[in-house]
Amino acid sequence: MKISEIMTRNVQTTSPERSLRDVAALMADIDSGAVLVNDGDRLVGMVTDRDIAIRGVAAGLTSDTPVRKVMSGEVRYCFDDEEVEHVARNMADIQMRRLPVLNREKRLVGVVSLGNIASSRNERASATVLQGVAQAH
């Protein structure tokens, strides 16, 4: 089974200049703990609710601070034509709960998460990714 068959499409993104307050409100609106950050048509990062709390609020940044100050800039991703088991092993190895999904032209087409893999009904892939991301950091 390919990632394109289980990924979430129509992914909401934000710009690196958007404020922490706006991105937190966006997360609440779409009921997601992570938002991808793009600059034009280029994926430049990901910001999570944890990034906002730990790198933003705990560090004393104001809610008007641009998200680029707290986002993770190293973007890990997978391709939409990869096999679910392969991506699950990769997610486990790098201990990531979600990955952006790109097509071979490197355009964002979706995101794959633990939930997507669990819903694939591929028990081996589900067990692999869950075991990998559940390890203590």
Tab-separated table of N, CA, C and O in Angstrom:
chain	number	residue	atom	x	y	z
A	1	MET	N	0.838	-1.167	0.000
A	1	MET	CA	0.000	0.000	0.000
A	1	MET	C	0.892	1.242	0.000
A	1	MET	O	1.883	1.302	0.705
A	2	LYS	N	0.505	2.225	-0.779
A	2	LYS	CA	1.275	3.473	-0.907
A	2	LYS	C	0.788	4.520	0.098
A	2	LYS	O	-0.375	4.537	0.492
A	3	ILE	N	1.686	5.402	0.469
A	3	ILE	CA	1.363	6.490	1.393
A	3	ILE	C	0.214	7.341	0.849
A	3	ILE	O	-0.642	7.801	1.607
A	4	SER	N	0.162	7.538	-0.452
A	4	SER	CA	-0.904	8.361	-1.049
A	4	SER	C	-2.296	7.821	-0.743
A	4	SER	O	-3.266	8.578	-0.759
A	5	GLU	N	-2.391	6.542	-0.417
A	5	GLU	CA	-3.689	5.928	-0.126
A	5	GLU	C	-4.162	6.189	1.300
A	5	GLU	O	-5.355	6.041	1.584
A	6	ILE	N	-3.256	6.579	2.191
A	6	ILE	CA	-3.647	6.760	3.597
A	6	ILE	C	-3.387	8.165	4.136
A	6	ILE	O	-3.858	8.497	5.216
A	7	MET	N	-2.651	8.997	3.419
A	7	MET	CA	-2.262	10.311	3.929
A	7	MET	C	-3.469	11.242	4.037
A	7	MET	O	-4.506	11.029	3.411
A	8	THR	N	-3.296	12.288	4.817
A	8	THR	CA	-4.277	13.356	4.915
A	8	THR	C	-3.938	14.381	3.842
A	8	THR	O	-2.795	14.828	3.742
A	9	ARG	N	-4.936	14.724	3.056
A	9	ARG	CA	-4.744	15.711	1.981
A	9	ARG	C	-5.209	17.082	2.454
A	9	ARG	O	-5.682	17.230	3.559
A	10	ASN	N	-5.090	18.070	1.604
A	10	ASN	CA	-5.551	19.434	1.909
A	10	ASN	C	-4.974	19.927	3.236
A	10	ASN	O	-5.696	20.326	4.139
A	11	VAL	N	-3.671	19.885	3.324
A	11	VAL	CA	-2.961	20.259	4.539
A	11	VAL	C	-2.910	21.774	4.667
A	11	VAL	O	-2.592	22.484	3.709
A	12	GLN	N	-3.238	22.256	5.850
A	12	GLN	CA	-3.162	23.682	6.150
A	12	GLN	C	-1.708	24.048	6.448
A	12	GLN	O	-1.044	23.349	7.214
A	13	THR	N	-1.229	25.118	5.850
A	13	THR	CA	0.137	25.590	6.102
A	13	THR	C	0.087	27.035	6.572
A	13	THR	O	-0.956	27.682	6.529
A	14	THR	N	1.232	27.529	6.994
A	14	THR	CA	1.336	28.915	7.423
A	14	THR	C	2.652	29.489	6.938
A	14	THR	O	3.545	28.744	6.513
A	15	SER	N	2.781	30.795	7.016
A	15	SER	CA	4.037	31.441	6.609
A	15	SER	C	4.926	31.617	7.837
A	15	SER	O	4.435	31.660	8.964
A	16	PRO	N	6.234	31.758	7.629
A	16	PRO	CA	7.148	31.906	8.761
A	16	PRO	C	6.985	33.228	9.507
A	16	PRO	O	7.437	33.371	10.630
A	17	GLU	N	6.310	34.188	8.901
A	17	GLU	CA	6.127	35.499	9.529
A	17	GLU	C	4.853	35.594	10.350
A	17	GLU	O	4.648	36.571	11.068
A	18	ARG	N	4.007	34.599	10.281
A	18	ARG	CA	2.747	34.620	11.030
A	18	ARG	C	3.044	34.534	12.528
A	18	ARG	O	3.975	33.851	12.952
A	19	SER	N	2.244	35.191	13.341
A	19	SER	CA	2.496	35.249	14.784
A	19	SER	C	2.168	33.932	15.473
A	19	SER	O	1.355	33.136	14.995
A	20	LEU	N	2.808	33.722	16.623
A	20	LEU	CA	2.539	32.541	17.427
A	20	LEU	C	1.055	32.471	17.792
A	20	LEU	O	0.459	31.397	17.774
A	21	ARG	N	0.455	33.618	18.115
A	21	ARG	CA	-0.966	33.659	18.456
A	21	ARG	C	-1.816	33.166	17.300
A	21	ARG	O	-2.712	32.334	17.479
A	22	ASP	N	-1.537	33.664	16.095
A	22	ASP	CA	-2.315	33.261	14.920
A	22	ASP	C	-2.156	31.770	14.622
A	22	ASP	O	-3.120	31.094	14.264
A	23	VAL	N	-0.952	31.259	14.752
A	23	VAL	CA	-0.713	29.843	14.469
A	23	VAL	C	-1.378	28.967	15.531
A	23	VAL	O	-1.967	27.930	15.206
A	24	ALA	N	-1.337	29.397	16.790
A	24	ALA	CA	-2.022	28.643	17.846
A	24	ALA	C	-3.527	28.627	17.581
A	24	ALA	O	-4.185	27.582	17.749
A	25	ALA	N	-4.087	29.752	17.138
A	25	ALA	CA	-5.517	29.806	16.809
A	25	ALA	C	-5.831	28.906	15.616
A	25	ALA	O	-6.860	28.221	15.602
A	26	LEU	N	-4.945	28.888	14.636
A	26	LEU	CA	-5.116	28.002	13.483
A	26	LEU	C	-5.131	26.548	13.933
A	26	LEU	O	-5.980	25.758	13.504
A	27	MET	N	-4.196	26.172	14.803
A	27	MET	CA	-4.146	24.805	15.323
A	27	MET	C	-5.461	24.447	16.019
A	27	MET	O	-5.974	23.341	15.857
A	28	ALA	N	-6.001	25.383	16.786
A	28	ALA	CA	-7.277	25.142	17.472
A	28	ALA	C	-8.402	24.961	16.452
A	28	ALA	O	-9.224	24.050	16.588
A	29	ASP	N	-8.410	25.799	15.421
A	29	ASP	CA	-9.460	25.731	14.389
A	29	ASP	C	-9.453	24.408	13.636
A	29	ASP	O	-10.501	23.852	13.332
A	30	ILE	N	-8.258	23.916	13.314
A	30	ILE	CA	-8.172	22.687	12.512
A	30	ILE	C	-7.956	21.445	13.371
A	30	ILE	O	-7.816	20.353	12.841
A	31	ASP	N	-7.924	21.638	14.689
A	31	ASP	CA	-7.753	20.542	15.643
A	31	ASP	C	-6.511	19.719	15.332
A	31	ASP	O	-6.563	18.507	15.140
A	32	SER	N	-5.379	20.427	15.270
A	32	SER	CA	-4.108	19.782	14.966
A	32	SER	C	-3.024	20.337	15.874
A	32	SER	O	-3.029	21.525	16.205
A	33	GLY	N	-2.091	19.491	16.257
A	33	GLY	CA	-0.977	19.899	17.092
A	33	GLY	C	0.249	20.312	16.308
A	33	GLY	O	1.281	20.606	16.891
A	34	ALA	N	0.133	20.360	14.975
A	34	ALA	CA	1.277	20.735	14.146
A	34	ALA	C	0.795	21.398	12.866
A	34	ALA	O	-0.256	21.050	12.328
A	35	VAL	N	1.583	22.361	12.402
A	35	VAL	CA	1.295	23.048	11.143
A	35	VAL	C	2.607	23.153	10.376
A	35	VAL	O	3.650	23.491	10.949
A	36	LEU	N	2.544	22.858	9.095
A	36	LEU	CA	3.713	23.008	8.227
A	36	LEU	C	3.904	24.473	7.883
A	36	LEU	O	2.932	25.222	7.739
A	37	VAL	N	5.161	24.877	7.744
A	37	VAL	CA	5.493	26.271	7.455
A	37	VAL	C	6.096	26.340	6.062
A	37	VAL	O	7.044	25.623	5.753
A	38	ASN	N	5.501	27.194	5.218
A	38	ASN	CA	6.037	27.341	3.875
A	38	ASN	C	6.329	28.798	3.573
A	38	ASN	O	5.678	29.700	4.084
A	39	ASP	N	7.352	28.989	2.764
A	39	ASP	CA	7.746	30.316	2.300
A	39	ASP	C	7.572	30.285	0.793
A	39	ASP	O	8.380	29.684	0.089
A	40	GLY	N	6.485	30.866	0.314
A	40	GLY	CA	6.135	30.736	-1.099
A	40	GLY	C	5.738	29.301	-1.362
A	40	GLY	O	4.878	28.759	-0.667
A	41	ASP	N	6.390	28.672	-2.324
A	41	ASP	CA	6.063	27.269	-2.620
A	41	ASP	C	7.082	26.302	-2.013
A	41	ASP	O	7.112	25.135	-2.340
A	42	ARG	N	7.916	26.802	-1.089
A	42	ARG	CA	8.959	25.988	-0.475
A	42	ARG	C	8.617	25.655	0.973
A	42	ARG	O	8.314	26.544	1.770
A	43	LEU	N	8.647	24.384	1.319
A	43	LEU	CA	8.427	23.935	2.685
A	43	LEU	C	9.689	24.236	3.490
A	43	LEU	O	10.774	23.777	3.144
A	44	VAL	N	9.558	25.062	4.554
A	44	VAL	CA	10.738	25.489	5.300
A	44	VAL	C	10.748	25.028	6.756
A	44	VAL	O	11.739	25.222	7.453
A	45	GLY	N	9.661	24.425	7.209
A	45	GLY	CA	9.653	23.982	8.590
A	45	GLY	C	8.329	23.422	9.034
A	45	GLY	O	7.386	23.292	8.254
A	46	MET	N	8.293	23.105	10.325
A	46	MET	CA	7.076	22.628	10.965
A	46	MET	C	7.058	23.235	12.357
A	46	MET	O	8.102	23.353	13.000
A	47	VAL	N	5.889	23.621	12.812
A	47	VAL	CA	5.735	24.129	14.168
A	47	VAL	C	4.669	23.297	14.865
A	47	VAL	O	3.649	22.963	14.269
A	48	THR	N	4.967	22.928	16.103
A	48	THR	CA	4.033	22.131	16.883
A	48	THR	C	3.542	22.950	18.078
A	48	THR	O	4.152	23.970	18.443
A	49	ASP	N	2.467	22.458	18.696
A	49	ASP	CA	1.984	23.122	19.903
A	49	ASP	C	3.070	23.090	20.982
A	49	ASP	O	3.228	24.036	21.755
A	50	ARG	N	3.868	22.046	20.985
A	50	ARG	CA	4.975	21.954	21.947
A	50	ARG	C	6.044	23.019	21.655
A	50	ARG	O	6.596	23.617	22.578
A	51	ASP	N	6.348	23.263	20.376
A	51	ASP	CA	7.298	24.322	20.025
A	51	ASP	C	6.822	25.669	20.564
A	51	ASP	O	7.604	26.455	21.109
A	52	ILE	N	5.532	25.946	20.381
A	52	ILE	CA	4.976	27.223	20.855
A	52	ILE	C	5.096	27.314	22.372
A	52	ILE	O	5.518	28.342	22.911
A	53	ALA	N	4.771	26.217	23.075
A	53	ALA	CA	4.817	26.228	24.537
A	53	ALA	C	6.246	26.304	25.072
A	53	ALA	O	6.547	27.129	25.946
A	54	ILE	N	7.137	25.457	24.562
A	54	ILE	CA	8.484	25.352	25.119
A	54	ILE	C	9.435	26.419	24.569
A	54	ILE	O	10.128	27.098	25.330
A	55	ARG	N	9.486	26.548	23.256
A	55	ARG	CA	10.417	27.511	22.657
A	55	ARG	C	9.867	28.934	22.655
A	55	ARG	O	10.620	29.892	22.504
A	56	GLY	N	8.555	29.065	22.798
A	56	GLY	CA	7.932	30.384	22.776
A	56	GLY	C	7.566	30.877	24.156
A	56	GLY	O	8.264	31.701	24.744
A	57	VAL	N	6.492	30.348	24.703
A	57	VAL	CA	5.965	30.823	25.983
A	57	VAL	C	6.982	30.656	27.109
A	57	VAL	O	7.260	31.606	27.849
A	58	ALA	N	7.550	29.469	27.258
A	58	ALA	CA	8.506	29.222	28.344
A	58	ALA	C	9.765	30.077	28.218
A	58	ALA	O	10.397	30.412	29.217
A	59	ALA	N	10.098	30.463	26.994
A	59	ALA	CA	11.276	31.301	26.775
A	59	ALA	C	10.950	32.790	26.891
A	59	ALA	O	11.822	33.634	26.696
A	60	GLY	N	9.687	33.110	27.185
A	60	GLY	CA	9.305	34.506	27.387
A	60	GLY	C	9.002	35.285	26.125
A	60	GLY	O	8.922	36.512	26.161
A	61	LEU	N	8.824	34.601	24.999
A	61	LEU	CA	8.489	35.313	23.762
A	61	LEU	C	7.038	35.767	23.806
A	61	LEU	O	6.191	35.125	24.411
A	62	THR	N	6.750	36.869	23.142
A	62	THR	CA	5.381	37.382	23.113
A	62	THR	C	4.568	36.651	22.057
A	62	THR	O	5.120	36.006	21.154
A	63	SER	N	3.263	36.780	22.162
A	63	SER	CA	2.374	36.109	21.207
A	63	SER	C	2.473	36.692	19.805
A	63	SER	O	2.021	36.077	18.850
A	64	ASP	N	3.086	37.861	19.673
A	64	ASP	CA	3.282	38.477	18.352
A	64	ASP	C	4.563	38.024	17.666
A	64	ASP	O	4.839	38.412	16.532
A	65	THR	N	5.342	37.185	18.328
A	65	THR	CA	6.600	36.685	17.774
A	65	THR	C	6.323	35.875	16.510
A	65	THR	O	5.403	35.054	16.483
A	66	PRO	N	7.108	36.079	15.449
A	66	PRO	CA	6.927	35.270	14.233
A	66	PRO	C	7.229	33.793	14.509
A	66	PRO	O	8.147	33.464	15.258
A	67	VAL	N	6.467	32.930	13.877
A	67	VAL	CA	6.597	31.489	14.086
A	67	VAL	C	7.987	30.985	13.685
A	67	VAL	O	8.462	29.985	14.214
A	68	ARG	N	8.675	31.680	12.801
A	68	ARG	CA	10.009	31.250	12.388
A	68	ARG	C	10.984	31.174	13.564
A	68	ARG	O	11.961	30.439	13.514
A	69	LYS	N	10.698	31.896	14.648
A	69	LYS	CA	11.572	31.896	15.827
A	69	LYS	C	11.478	30.602	16.632
A	69	LYS	O	12.382	30.291	17.405
A	70	VAL	N	10.385	29.844	16.471
A	70	VAL	CA	10.201	28.638	17.281
A	70	VAL	C	10.044	27.363	16.455
A	70	VAL	O	10.064	26.270	17.011
A	71	MET	N	9.888	27.485	15.161
A	71	MET	CA	9.643	26.304	14.321
A	71	MET	C	10.882	25.431	14.207
A	71	MET	O	12.007	25.881	14.425
A	72	SER	N	10.671	24.179	13.880
A	72	SER	CA	11.764	23.275	13.546
A	72	SER	C	12.072	23.467	12.072
A	72	SER	O	11.178	23.338	11.231
A	73	GLY	N	13.307	23.801	11.764
A	73	GLY	CA	13.677	24.105	10.389
A	73	GLY	C	14.105	22.910	9.569
A	73	GLY	O	14.068	22.944	8.346
A	74	GLU	N	14.510	21.846	10.243
A	74	GLU	CA	14.927	20.647	9.525
A	74	GLU	C	13.678	19.855	9.154
A	74	GLU	O	13.030	19.267	10.014
A	75	VAL	N	13.338	19.878	7.881
A	75	VAL	CA	12.112	19.231	7.437
A	75	VAL	C	12.415	17.825	6.944
A	75	VAL	O	13.143	17.635	5.975
A	76	ARG	N	11.871	16.840	7.635
A	76	ARG	CA	11.925	15.455	7.194
A	76	ARG	C	10.632	15.192	6.446
A	76	ARG	O	9.580	15.715	6.834
A	77	TYR	N	10.686	14.379	5.411
A	77	TYR	CA	9.494	14.128	4.611
A	77	TYR	C	9.569	12.762	3.970
A	77	TYR	O	10.595	12.089	4.025
A	78	CYS	N	8.469	12.366	3.356
A	78	CYS	CA	8.438	11.144	2.566
A	78	CYS	C	7.743	11.469	1.245
A	78	CYS	O	7.212	12.569	1.068
A	79	PHE	N	7.763	10.515	0.337
A	79	PHE	CA	7.112	10.709	-0.960
A	79	PHE	C	5.804	9.931	-1.006
A	79	PHE	O	5.670	8.878	-0.371
A	80	ASP	N	4.870	10.442	-1.778
A	80	ASP	CA	3.536	9.843	-1.854
A	80	ASP	C	3.519	8.454	-2.477
A	80	ASP	O	2.593	7.686	-2.245
A	81	ASP	N	4.567	8.099	-3.229
A	81	ASP	CA	4.583	6.783	-3.869
A	81	ASP	C	5.384	5.740	-3.081
A	81	ASP	O	5.587	4.620	-3.538
A	82	GLU	N	5.802	6.083	-1.863
A	82	GLU	CA	6.524	5.127	-1.017
A	82	GLU	C	5.543	4.163	-0.346
A	82	GLU	O	4.386	4.506	-0.092
A	83	GLU	N	6.044	2.990	-0.020
A	83	GLU	CA	5.242	1.981	0.668
A	83	GLU	C	5.049	2.371	2.138
A	83	GLU	O	5.970	2.904	2.768
A	84	VAL	N	3.883	2.073	2.678
A	84	VAL	CA	3.545	2.401	4.061
A	84	VAL	C	4.556	1.798	5.034
A	84	VAL	O	5.025	2.479	5.947
A	85	GLU	N	4.926	0.542	4.852
A	85	GLU	CA	5.875	-0.099	5.775
A	85	GLU	C	7.233	0.596	5.771
A	85	GLU	O	7.859	0.748	6.821
A	86	HIS	N	7.680	1.023	4.613
A	86	HIS	CA	8.966	1.720	4.512
A	86	HIS	C	8.910	3.043	5.277
A	86	HIS	O	9.814	3.380	6.048
A	87	VAL	N	7.846	3.797	5.078
A	87	VAL	CA	7.697	5.082	5.766
A	87	VAL	C	7.553	4.861	7.269
A	87	VAL	O	8.120	5.607	8.067
A	88	ALA	N	6.828	3.828	7.683
A	88	ALA	CA	6.672	3.522	9.108
A	88	ALA	C	8.033	3.235	9.748
A	88	ALA	O	8.322	3.725	10.851
A	89	ARG	N	8.874	2.475	9.059
A	89	ARG	CA	10.227	2.196	9.586
A	89	ARG	C	11.025	3.488	9.699
A	89	ARG	O	11.718	3.714	10.695
A	90	ASN	N	10.919	4.339	8.694
A	90	ASN	CA	11.630	5.616	8.704
A	90	ASN	C	11.136	6.496	9.854
A	90	ASN	O	11.941	7.081	10.586
A	91	MET	N	9.831	6.594	10.035
A	91	MET	CA	9.280	7.398	11.128
A	91	MET	C	9.749	6.866	12.471
A	91	MET	O	10.074	7.644	13.376
A	92	ALA	N	9.809	5.549	12.621
A	92	ALA	CA	10.282	4.941	13.862
A	92	ALA	C	11.761	5.267	14.084
A	92	ALA	O	12.162	5.639	15.195
A	93	ASP	N	12.566	5.146	13.037
A	93	ASP	CA	14.004	5.409	13.155
A	93	ASP	C	14.296	6.846	13.576
A	93	ASP	O	15.196	7.097	14.372
A	94	ILE	N	13.552	7.788	13.011
A	94	ILE	CA	13.796	9.207	13.314
A	94	ILE	C	12.876	9.730	14.410
A	94	ILE	O	12.930	10.910	14.744
A	95	GLN	N	12.048	8.857	14.958
A	95	GLN	CA	11.127	9.168	16.056
A	95	GLN	C	10.245	10.380	15.744
A	95	GLN	O	10.150	11.320	16.526
A	96	MET	N	9.591	10.317	14.600
A	96	MET	CA	8.677	11.384	14.176
A	96	MET	C	7.251	10.842	14.161
A	96	MET	O	7.011	9.757	13.635
A	97	ARG	N	6.330	11.606	14.692
A	97	ARG	CA	4.921	11.213	14.755
A	97	ARG	C	4.153	11.580	13.498
A	97	ARG	O	3.064	11.076	13.258
A	98	ARG	N	4.711	12.499	12.725
A	98	ARG	CA	4.063	12.904	11.474
A	98	ARG	C	5.120	13.371	10.490
A	98	ARG	O	6.161	13.892	10.902
A	99	LEU	N	4.849	13.169	9.218
A	99	LEU	CA	5.774	13.589	8.167
A	99	LEU	C	5.005	14.270	7.043
A	99	LEU	O	3.941	13.778	6.635
A	100	PRO	N	5.542	15.357	6.509
A	100	PRO	CA	4.960	15.916	5.286
A	100	PRO	C	5.138	14.908	4.152
A	100	PRO	O	6.108	14.147	4.135
A	101	VAL	N	4.198	14.904	3.235
A	101	VAL	CA	4.249	14.014	2.075
A	101	VAL	C	4.398	14.883	0.829
A	101	VAL	O	3.592	15.774	0.587
A	102	LEU	N	5.445	14.599	0.060
A	102	LEU	CA	5.710	15.340	-1.169
A	102	LEU	C	5.534	14.418	-2.361
A	102	LEU	O	5.693	13.201	-2.252
A	103	ASN	N	5.223	15.025	-3.524
A	103	ASN	CA	5.261	14.239	-4.760
A	103	ASN	C	6.694	14.295	-5.283
A	103	ASN	O	7.558	14.948	-4.686
A	104	ARG	N	6.963	13.621	-6.364
A	104	ARG	CA	8.344	13.559	-6.872
A	104	ARG	C	8.828	14.888	-7.441
A	104	ARG	O	10.023	15.070	-7.660
A	105	GLU	N	7.919	15.849	-7.619
A	105	GLU	CA	8.316	17.209	-8.020
A	105	GLU	C	8.599	18.057	-6.785
A	105	GLU	O	8.803	19.263	-6.883
A	106	LYS	N	8.583	17.391	-5.607
A	106	LYS	CA	8.829	18.016	-4.300
A	106	LYS	C	7.801	19.092	-3.957
A	106	LYS	O	8.118	20.099	-3.339
A	107	ARG	N	6.561	18.846	-4.327
A	107	ARG	CA	5.440	19.706	-3.944
A	107	ARG	C	4.668	19.018	-2.835
A	107	ARG	O	4.432	17.809	-2.883
A	108	LEU	N	4.245	19.777	-1.838
A	108	LEU	CA	3.490	19.235	-0.725
A	108	LEU	C	2.132	18.737	-1.205
A	108	LEU	O	1.383	19.472	-1.847
A	109	VAL	N	1.822	17.477	-0.893
A	109	VAL	CA	0.534	16.892	-1.291
A	109	VAL	C	-0.247	16.345	-0.102
A	109	VAL	O	-1.404	15.952	-0.240
A	110	GLY	N	0.387	16.298	1.084
A	110	GLY	CA	-0.318	15.788	2.247
A	110	GLY	C	0.596	15.651	3.444
A	110	GLY	O	1.722	16.137	3.451
A	111	VAL	N	0.079	14.963	4.450
A	111	VAL	CA	0.848	14.659	5.652
A	111	VAL	C	0.421	13.265	6.107
A	111	VAL	O	-0.733	12.873	5.937
A	112	VAL	N	1.375	12.516	6.645
A	112	VAL	CA	1.065	11.182	7.172
A	112	VAL	C	1.419	11.181	8.654
A	112	VAL	O	2.450	11.727	9.062
A	113	SER	N	0.527	10.601	9.452
A	113	SER	CA	0.707	10.585	10.900
A	113	SER	C	0.560	9.167	11.431
A	113	SER	O	0.199	8.242	10.697
A	114	LEU	N	0.819	9.032	12.731
A	114	LEU	CA	0.605	7.748	13.390
A	114	LEU	C	-0.815	7.242	13.137
A	114	LEU	O	-1.019	6.066	12.858
A	115	GLY	N	-1.774	8.147	13.241
A	115	GLY	CA	-3.172	7.771	13.034
A	115	GLY	C	-3.440	7.247	11.638
A	115	GLY	O	-4.190	6.279	11.466
A	116	ASN	N	-2.824	7.882	10.626
A	116	ASN	CA	-2.990	7.405	9.254
A	116	ASN	C	-2.448	5.988	9.104
A	116	ASN	O	-3.078	5.133	8.474
A	117	ILE	N	-1.282	5.750	9.687
A	117	ILE	CA	-0.671	4.423	9.571
A	117	ILE	C	-1.502	3.395	10.325
A	117	ILE	O	-1.738	2.292	9.831
A	118	ALA	N	-1.996	3.762	11.505
A	118	ALA	CA	-2.852	2.838	12.260
A	118	ALA	C	-4.119	2.510	11.483
A	118	ALA	O	-4.580	1.367	11.482
A	119	SER	N	-4.671	3.484	10.784
A	119	SER	CA	-5.909	3.249	10.031
A	119	SER	C	-5.675	2.451	8.750
A	119	SER	O	-6.626	1.992	8.123
A	120	SER	N	-4.415	2.260	8.374
A	120	SER	CA	-4.111	1.498	7.158
A	120	SER	C	-4.362	0.010	7.343
A	120	SER	O	-4.370	-0.743	6.380
A	121	ARG	N	-4.553	-0.405	8.571
A	121	ARG	CA	-4.783	-1.816	8.925
A	121	ARG	C	-3.577	-2.704	8.589
A	121	ARG	O	-3.706	-3.894	8.382
A	122	ASN	N	-2.417	-2.068	8.496
A	122	ASN	CA	-1.173	-2.806	8.298
A	122	ASN	C	-0.551	-2.951	9.686
A	122	ASN	O	0.087	-2.027	10.188
A	123	GLU	N	-0.766	-4.098	10.308
A	123	GLU	CA	-0.343	-4.289	11.697
A	123	GLU	C	1.165	-4.138	11.881
A	123	GLU	O	1.622	-3.588	12.874
A	124	ARG	N	1.937	-4.630	10.926
A	124	ARG	CA	3.392	-4.527	11.045
A	124	ARG	C	3.836	-3.065	11.000
A	124	ARG	O	4.653	-2.638	11.809
A	125	ALA	N	3.294	-2.297	10.078
A	125	ALA	CA	3.646	-0.883	9.974
A	125	ALA	C	3.223	-0.136	11.227
A	125	ALA	O	3.979	0.679	11.769
A	126	SER	N	2.020	-0.404	11.721
A	126	SER	CA	1.526	0.261	12.930
A	126	SER	C	2.416	-0.033	14.126
A	126	SER	O	2.785	0.874	14.887
A	127	ALA	N	2.752	-1.283	14.321
A	127	ALA	CA	3.595	-1.680	15.452
A	127	ALA	C	4.986	-1.057	15.335
A	127	ALA	O	5.543	-0.575	16.337
A	128	THR	N	5.530	-1.031	14.135
A	128	THR	CA	6.876	-0.478	13.930
A	128	THR	C	6.929	0.991	14.289
A	128	THR	O	7.784	1.419	15.056
A	129	VAL	N	6.012	1.779	13.744
A	129	VAL	CA	6.059	3.217	13.978
A	129	VAL	C	5.718	3.542	15.424
A	129	VAL	O	6.339	4.411	16.030
A	130	LEU	N	4.771	2.848	16.002
A	130	LEU	CA	4.401	3.124	17.384
A	130	LEU	C	5.558	2.821	18.329
A	130	LEU	O	5.864	3.604	19.224
A	131	GLN	N	6.229	1.693	18.111
A	131	GLN	CA	7.360	1.337	18.958
A	131	GLN	C	8.476	2.367	18.837
A	131	GLN	O	9.077	2.772	19.823
A	132	GLY	N	8.734	2.834	17.622
A	132	GLY	CA	9.821	3.787	17.405
A	132	GLY	C	9.563	5.153	18.007
A	132	GLY	O	10.437	5.727	18.649
A	133	VAL	N	8.356	5.688	17.826
A	133	VAL	CA	8.102	7.037	18.337
A	133	VAL	C	7.769	7.053	19.816
A	133	VAL	O	7.846	8.097	20.452
A	134	ALA	N	7.449	5.899	20.382
A	134	ALA	CA	7.115	5.836	21.797
A	134	ALA	C	8.363	5.735	22.677
A	134	ALA	O	8.283	5.870	23.888
A	135	GLN	N	9.525	5.515	22.077
A	135	GLN	CA	10.769	5.417	22.856
A	135	GLN	C	11.069	6.747	23.509
A	135	GLN	O	10.788	7.804	22.965
A	136	ALA	N	11.668	6.709	24.676
A	136	ALA	CA	12.077	7.930	25.374
A	136	ALA	C	13.140	8.640	24.550
A	136	ALA	O	14.006	8.019	23.956
A	137	HIS	N	13.066	9.959	24.549
A	137	HIS	CA	14.053	10.753	23.794
A	137	HIS	C	15.275	11.005	24.619
A	137	HIS	O	15.301	11.225	25.737
